[in-house]
Coordinates of C-alpha atoms in Angstrom, one line a residue:
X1 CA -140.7 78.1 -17.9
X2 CA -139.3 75.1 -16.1
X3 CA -140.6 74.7 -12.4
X4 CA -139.3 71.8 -10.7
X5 CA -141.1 70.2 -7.3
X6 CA -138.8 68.8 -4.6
X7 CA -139.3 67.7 -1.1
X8 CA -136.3 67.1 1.5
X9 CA -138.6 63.6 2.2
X10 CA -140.8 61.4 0.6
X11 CA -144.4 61.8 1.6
X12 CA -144.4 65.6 2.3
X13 CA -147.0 65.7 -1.2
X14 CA -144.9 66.8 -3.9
X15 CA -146.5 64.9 -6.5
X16 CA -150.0 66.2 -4.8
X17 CA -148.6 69.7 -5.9
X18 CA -146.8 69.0 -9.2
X19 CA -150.4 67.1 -10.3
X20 CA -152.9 70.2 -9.3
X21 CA -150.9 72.8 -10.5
X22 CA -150.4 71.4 -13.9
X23 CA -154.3 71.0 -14.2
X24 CA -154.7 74.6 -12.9
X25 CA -153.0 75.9 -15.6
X26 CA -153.8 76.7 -19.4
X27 CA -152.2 76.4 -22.6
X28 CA -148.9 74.1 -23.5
X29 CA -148.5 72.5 -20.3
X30 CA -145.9 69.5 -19.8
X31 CA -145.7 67.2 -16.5
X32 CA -141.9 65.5 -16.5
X33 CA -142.6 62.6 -13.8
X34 CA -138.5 62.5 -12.7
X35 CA -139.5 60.1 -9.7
X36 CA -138.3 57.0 -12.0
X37 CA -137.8 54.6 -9.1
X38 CA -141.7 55.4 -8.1
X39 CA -143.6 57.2 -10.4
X40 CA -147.1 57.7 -9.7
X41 CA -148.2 61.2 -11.4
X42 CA -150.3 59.1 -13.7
X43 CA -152.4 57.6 -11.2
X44 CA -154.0 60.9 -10.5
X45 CA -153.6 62.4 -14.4
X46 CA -154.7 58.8 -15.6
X47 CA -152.9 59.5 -18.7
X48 CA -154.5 58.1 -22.7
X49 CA -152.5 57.6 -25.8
X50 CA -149.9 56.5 -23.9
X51 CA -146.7 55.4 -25.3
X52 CA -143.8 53.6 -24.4
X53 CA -140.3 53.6 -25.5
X54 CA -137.1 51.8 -24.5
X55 CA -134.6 54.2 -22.6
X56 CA -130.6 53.4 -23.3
X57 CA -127.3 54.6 -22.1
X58 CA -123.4 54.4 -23.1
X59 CA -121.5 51.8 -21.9
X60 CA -118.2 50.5 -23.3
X61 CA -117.3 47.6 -25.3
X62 CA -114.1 46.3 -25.6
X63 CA -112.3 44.4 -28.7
X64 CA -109.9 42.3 -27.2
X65 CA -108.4 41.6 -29.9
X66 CA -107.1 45.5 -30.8
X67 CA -106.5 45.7 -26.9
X68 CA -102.9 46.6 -26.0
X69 CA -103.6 46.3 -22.3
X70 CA -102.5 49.7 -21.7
X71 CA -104.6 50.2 -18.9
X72 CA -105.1 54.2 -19.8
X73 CA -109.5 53.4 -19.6
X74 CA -108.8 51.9 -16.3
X75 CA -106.6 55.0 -15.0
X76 CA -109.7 57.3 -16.4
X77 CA -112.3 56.0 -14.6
X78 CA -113.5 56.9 -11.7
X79 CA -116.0 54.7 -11.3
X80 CA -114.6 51.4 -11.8
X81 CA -116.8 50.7 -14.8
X82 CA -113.8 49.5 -16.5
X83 CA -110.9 47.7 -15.5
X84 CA -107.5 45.8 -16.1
X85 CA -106.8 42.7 -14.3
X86 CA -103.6 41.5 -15.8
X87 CA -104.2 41.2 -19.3
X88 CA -107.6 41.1 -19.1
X89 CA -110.2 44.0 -19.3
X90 CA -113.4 44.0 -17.6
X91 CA -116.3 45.5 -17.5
X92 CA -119.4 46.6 -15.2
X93 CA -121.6 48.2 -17.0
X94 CA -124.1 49.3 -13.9
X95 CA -121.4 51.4 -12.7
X96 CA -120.6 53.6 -15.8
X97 CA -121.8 56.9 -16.0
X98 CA -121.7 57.4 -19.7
X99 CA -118.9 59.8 -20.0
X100 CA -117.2 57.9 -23.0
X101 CA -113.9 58.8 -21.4
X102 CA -112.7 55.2 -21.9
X103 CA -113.6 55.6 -25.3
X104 CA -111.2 58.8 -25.9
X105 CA -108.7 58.0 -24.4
X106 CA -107.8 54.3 -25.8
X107 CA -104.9 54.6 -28.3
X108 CA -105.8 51.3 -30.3
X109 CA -109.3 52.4 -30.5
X110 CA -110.5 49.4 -28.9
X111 CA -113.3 50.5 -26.9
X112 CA -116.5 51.7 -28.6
X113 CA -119.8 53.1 -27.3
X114 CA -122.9 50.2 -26.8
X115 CA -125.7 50.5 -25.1
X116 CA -127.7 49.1 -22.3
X117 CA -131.1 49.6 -21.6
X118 CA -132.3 51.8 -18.6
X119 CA -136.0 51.5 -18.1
X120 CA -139.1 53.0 -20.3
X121 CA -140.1 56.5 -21.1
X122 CA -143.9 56.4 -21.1
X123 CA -145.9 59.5 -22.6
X124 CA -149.3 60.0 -22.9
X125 CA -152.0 63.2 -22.4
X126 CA -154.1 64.2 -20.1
X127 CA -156.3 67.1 -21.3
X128 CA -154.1 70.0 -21.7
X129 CA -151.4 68.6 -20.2
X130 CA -148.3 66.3 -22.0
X131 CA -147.2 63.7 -19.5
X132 CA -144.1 61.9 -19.9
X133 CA -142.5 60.1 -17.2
X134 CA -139.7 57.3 -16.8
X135 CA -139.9 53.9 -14.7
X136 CA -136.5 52.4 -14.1
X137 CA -135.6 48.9 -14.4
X138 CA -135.6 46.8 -11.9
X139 CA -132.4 46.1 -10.0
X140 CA -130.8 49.6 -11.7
X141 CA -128.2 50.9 -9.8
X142 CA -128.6 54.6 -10.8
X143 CA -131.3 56.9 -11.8
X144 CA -130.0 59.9 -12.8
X145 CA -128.8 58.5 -16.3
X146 CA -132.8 57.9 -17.0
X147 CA -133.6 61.1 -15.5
X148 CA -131.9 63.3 -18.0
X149 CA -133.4 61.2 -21.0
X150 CA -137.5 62.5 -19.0
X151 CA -135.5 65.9 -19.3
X152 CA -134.2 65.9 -23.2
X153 CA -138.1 66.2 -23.9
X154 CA -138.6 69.4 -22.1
X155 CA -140.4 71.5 -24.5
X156 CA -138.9 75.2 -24.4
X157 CA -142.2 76.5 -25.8
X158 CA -144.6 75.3 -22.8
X159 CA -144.5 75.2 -19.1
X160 CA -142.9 72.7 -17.7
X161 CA -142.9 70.9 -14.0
X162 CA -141.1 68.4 -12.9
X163 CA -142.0 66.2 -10.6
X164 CA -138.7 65.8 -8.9
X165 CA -137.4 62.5 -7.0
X166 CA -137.2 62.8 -2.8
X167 CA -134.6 63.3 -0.9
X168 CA -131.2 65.5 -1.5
X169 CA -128.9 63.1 -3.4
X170 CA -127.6 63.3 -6.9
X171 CA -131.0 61.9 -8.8
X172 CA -132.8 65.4 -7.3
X173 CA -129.5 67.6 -8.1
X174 CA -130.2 65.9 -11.9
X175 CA -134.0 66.9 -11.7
X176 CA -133.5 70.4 -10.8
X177 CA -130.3 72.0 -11.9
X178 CA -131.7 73.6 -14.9
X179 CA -134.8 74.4 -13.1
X180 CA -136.3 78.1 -13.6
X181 CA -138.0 78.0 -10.2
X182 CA -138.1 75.2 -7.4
X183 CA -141.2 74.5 -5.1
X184 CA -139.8 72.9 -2.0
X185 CA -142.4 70.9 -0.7
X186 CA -142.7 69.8 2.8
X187 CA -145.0 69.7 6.3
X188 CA -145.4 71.3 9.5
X189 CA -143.6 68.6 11.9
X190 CA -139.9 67.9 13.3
X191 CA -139.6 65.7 10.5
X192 CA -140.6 68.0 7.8
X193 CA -138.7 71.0 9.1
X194 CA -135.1 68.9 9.7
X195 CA -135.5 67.5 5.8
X196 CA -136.7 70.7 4.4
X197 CA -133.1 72.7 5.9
X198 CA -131.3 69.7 3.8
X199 CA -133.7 70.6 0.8
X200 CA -133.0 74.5 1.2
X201 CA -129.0 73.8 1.7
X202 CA -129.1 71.8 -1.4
X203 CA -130.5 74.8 -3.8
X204 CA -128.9 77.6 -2.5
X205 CA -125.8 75.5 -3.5
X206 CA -127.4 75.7 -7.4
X207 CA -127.5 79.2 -6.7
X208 CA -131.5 78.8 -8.1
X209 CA -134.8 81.1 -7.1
X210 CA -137.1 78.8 -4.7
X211 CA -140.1 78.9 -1.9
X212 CA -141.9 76.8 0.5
X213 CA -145.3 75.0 -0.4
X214 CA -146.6 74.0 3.6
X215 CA -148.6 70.8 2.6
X216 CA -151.5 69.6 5.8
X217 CA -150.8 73.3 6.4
X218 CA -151.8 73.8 10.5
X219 CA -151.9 76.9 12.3
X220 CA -150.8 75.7 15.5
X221 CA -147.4 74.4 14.6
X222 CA -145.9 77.2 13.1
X223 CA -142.1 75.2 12.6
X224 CA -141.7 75.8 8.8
X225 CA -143.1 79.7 8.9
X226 CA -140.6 80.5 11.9
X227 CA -137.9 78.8 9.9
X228 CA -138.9 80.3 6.8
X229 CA -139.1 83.6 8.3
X230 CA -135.6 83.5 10.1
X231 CA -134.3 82.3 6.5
X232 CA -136.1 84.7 4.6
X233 CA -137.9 82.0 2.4
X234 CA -141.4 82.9 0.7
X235 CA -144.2 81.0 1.9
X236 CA -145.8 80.4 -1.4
X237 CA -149.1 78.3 -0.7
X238 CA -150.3 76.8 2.3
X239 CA -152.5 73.3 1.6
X240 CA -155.0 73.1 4.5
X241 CA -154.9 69.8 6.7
X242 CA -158.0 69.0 6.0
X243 CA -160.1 65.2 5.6
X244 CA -161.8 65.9 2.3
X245 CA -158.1 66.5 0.5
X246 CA -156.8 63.2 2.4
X247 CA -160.3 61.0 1.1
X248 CA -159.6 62.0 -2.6
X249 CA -155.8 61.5 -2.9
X250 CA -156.5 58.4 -1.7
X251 CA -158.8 57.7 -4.2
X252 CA -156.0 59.0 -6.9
X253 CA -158.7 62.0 -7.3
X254 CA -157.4 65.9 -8.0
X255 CA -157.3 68.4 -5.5
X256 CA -158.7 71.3 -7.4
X257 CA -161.4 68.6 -9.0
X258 CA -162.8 67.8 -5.4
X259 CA -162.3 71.5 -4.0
X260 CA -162.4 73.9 -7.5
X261 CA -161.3 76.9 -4.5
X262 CA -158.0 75.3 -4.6
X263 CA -157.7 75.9 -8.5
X264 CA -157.4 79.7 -8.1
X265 CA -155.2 79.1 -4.9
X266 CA -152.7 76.9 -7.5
X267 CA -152.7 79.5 -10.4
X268 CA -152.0 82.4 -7.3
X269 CA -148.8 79.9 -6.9
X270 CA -148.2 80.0 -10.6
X271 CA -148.3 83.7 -10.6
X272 CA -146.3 84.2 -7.3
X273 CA -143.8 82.1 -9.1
X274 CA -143.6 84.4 -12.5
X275 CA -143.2 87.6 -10.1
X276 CA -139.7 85.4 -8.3
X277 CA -138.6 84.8 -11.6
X278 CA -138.8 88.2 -13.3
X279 CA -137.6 89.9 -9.9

């Protein structure tokens, strides 16, 4: 099973969910950290064994000398990752996107595939629980290419979350497509409600199952169940606004550690989310 966490806005306690209910659960548990600009599941999993490894991508490189100028790799590209100035070939390899078009469609097999390097891919454990997360190099354009190399170690024989970036744009599209379920995270303000509408547009496009964890859940701004209502969303967990769950995330302490009543409230998620699925 692959659950992935999303938010429409940073801050909403996504990672606050994707953290607690991978220590609620038992068994072959994986936490994919896909928030490589800022990942910070670790702090509250404090990882051991970690290990990193280099992350790469495609990019093109071009033999001038078997170039014909033909300009078909710049014709191909949307991108601009490639292109011919006279007769001279250039390229930017922060703008490709890996496709290796360029590299199928050059009839004097000129261009061949190279490779630049992305960021790390850092894995370590944490109990039960595999965590393996990615931290993009600084001054990287795009994430989504380091994204999908967190994804290509999704084990198929354990439940896996993924800690999904913020936002709406393509690096969350990348996070979640394949997803089984999606927790859409968010809070009971203006703020909250006006991303979470974004967040709900976004995967009703992907055409995948979701519902709505209220995070500083409070009973007198009911914004998000009204909405949620009107939409016919599931409410799957409310998080209670309370001081005591505020103290220990700022200490990079667990939820269900510092409260063990939210442990059986996190595995009623889990089970809420089985029943969606198999529906």
């Amino acid at each position: 099973m692959r659950i992935a966490v999303a938010s429409g806005k940073g801050g909403t306690g996504k990672t606050t969910v994707a953290t607690n209910l991978a220590a609620s659960l038992s068994g072959a548990v994986q936490l994919l950290d896909c928030d490589v600009e800022e990942p910070n599941a670790h702090i509250f999993l404090k990882p051991e064994n970690e290990d990193v490894q280099p992350a790469h991508t495609m990019v093109p490189a071009v033999d001038l000398e078997k170039c014909t100028c033909c300009g078909a790799c710049d014709e191909i590209c949307r991108f601009s990752a490639i292109a011919q100035f006279g007769k001279a070939i250039l390229t930017f390899p922060e703008m490709c996107h890996s496709c290796e078009g360029c590299v199928m469609v050059c009839p004097a097999d000129a261009i061949t595939a190279s490779t630049r390097q992305l960021g790390e891919i850092v894995r370590g454990t944490a109990g039960h629980i595999d965590l393996i997360y990615g931290r993009l190099r600084v001054g990287e354009a795009m994430s989504p290419p380091l994204i999908d190399r967190v994804l290509e170690l999704v084990d198929p024989g354990a439940i896996s979350i993924i800690d999904a970036p913020p936002g709406t744009s393509c690096p969350v599209i990348a996070a979640v497509r394949d997803a089984d379920f999606v927790l859409l995270v968010t809070e009971p303000t203006p703020f909250g409600h006006n991303d979470l509408v974004l967040a709900v547009e976004a995967v009703r496009m992907l055409e995948l199952p979701f519902g709505i964890v209220v995070n500083r859940h409070d009973a007198a701004s009911p914004i998000i169940h009204d909405y949620a209502e009107k939409e016919g969303i599931p409410v799957m967990m409310e998080i209670p606004d309370k001081r005591e769950i505020a103290e220990n995330y700022a200490r990079g302490a667990m939820m269900v550690d510092a409260l063990p009543e939210m442990k059986e409230q996190f595995q009623a998620l889990f089970n809420g989310i089985q029943k969606r699925i198999n529906e």
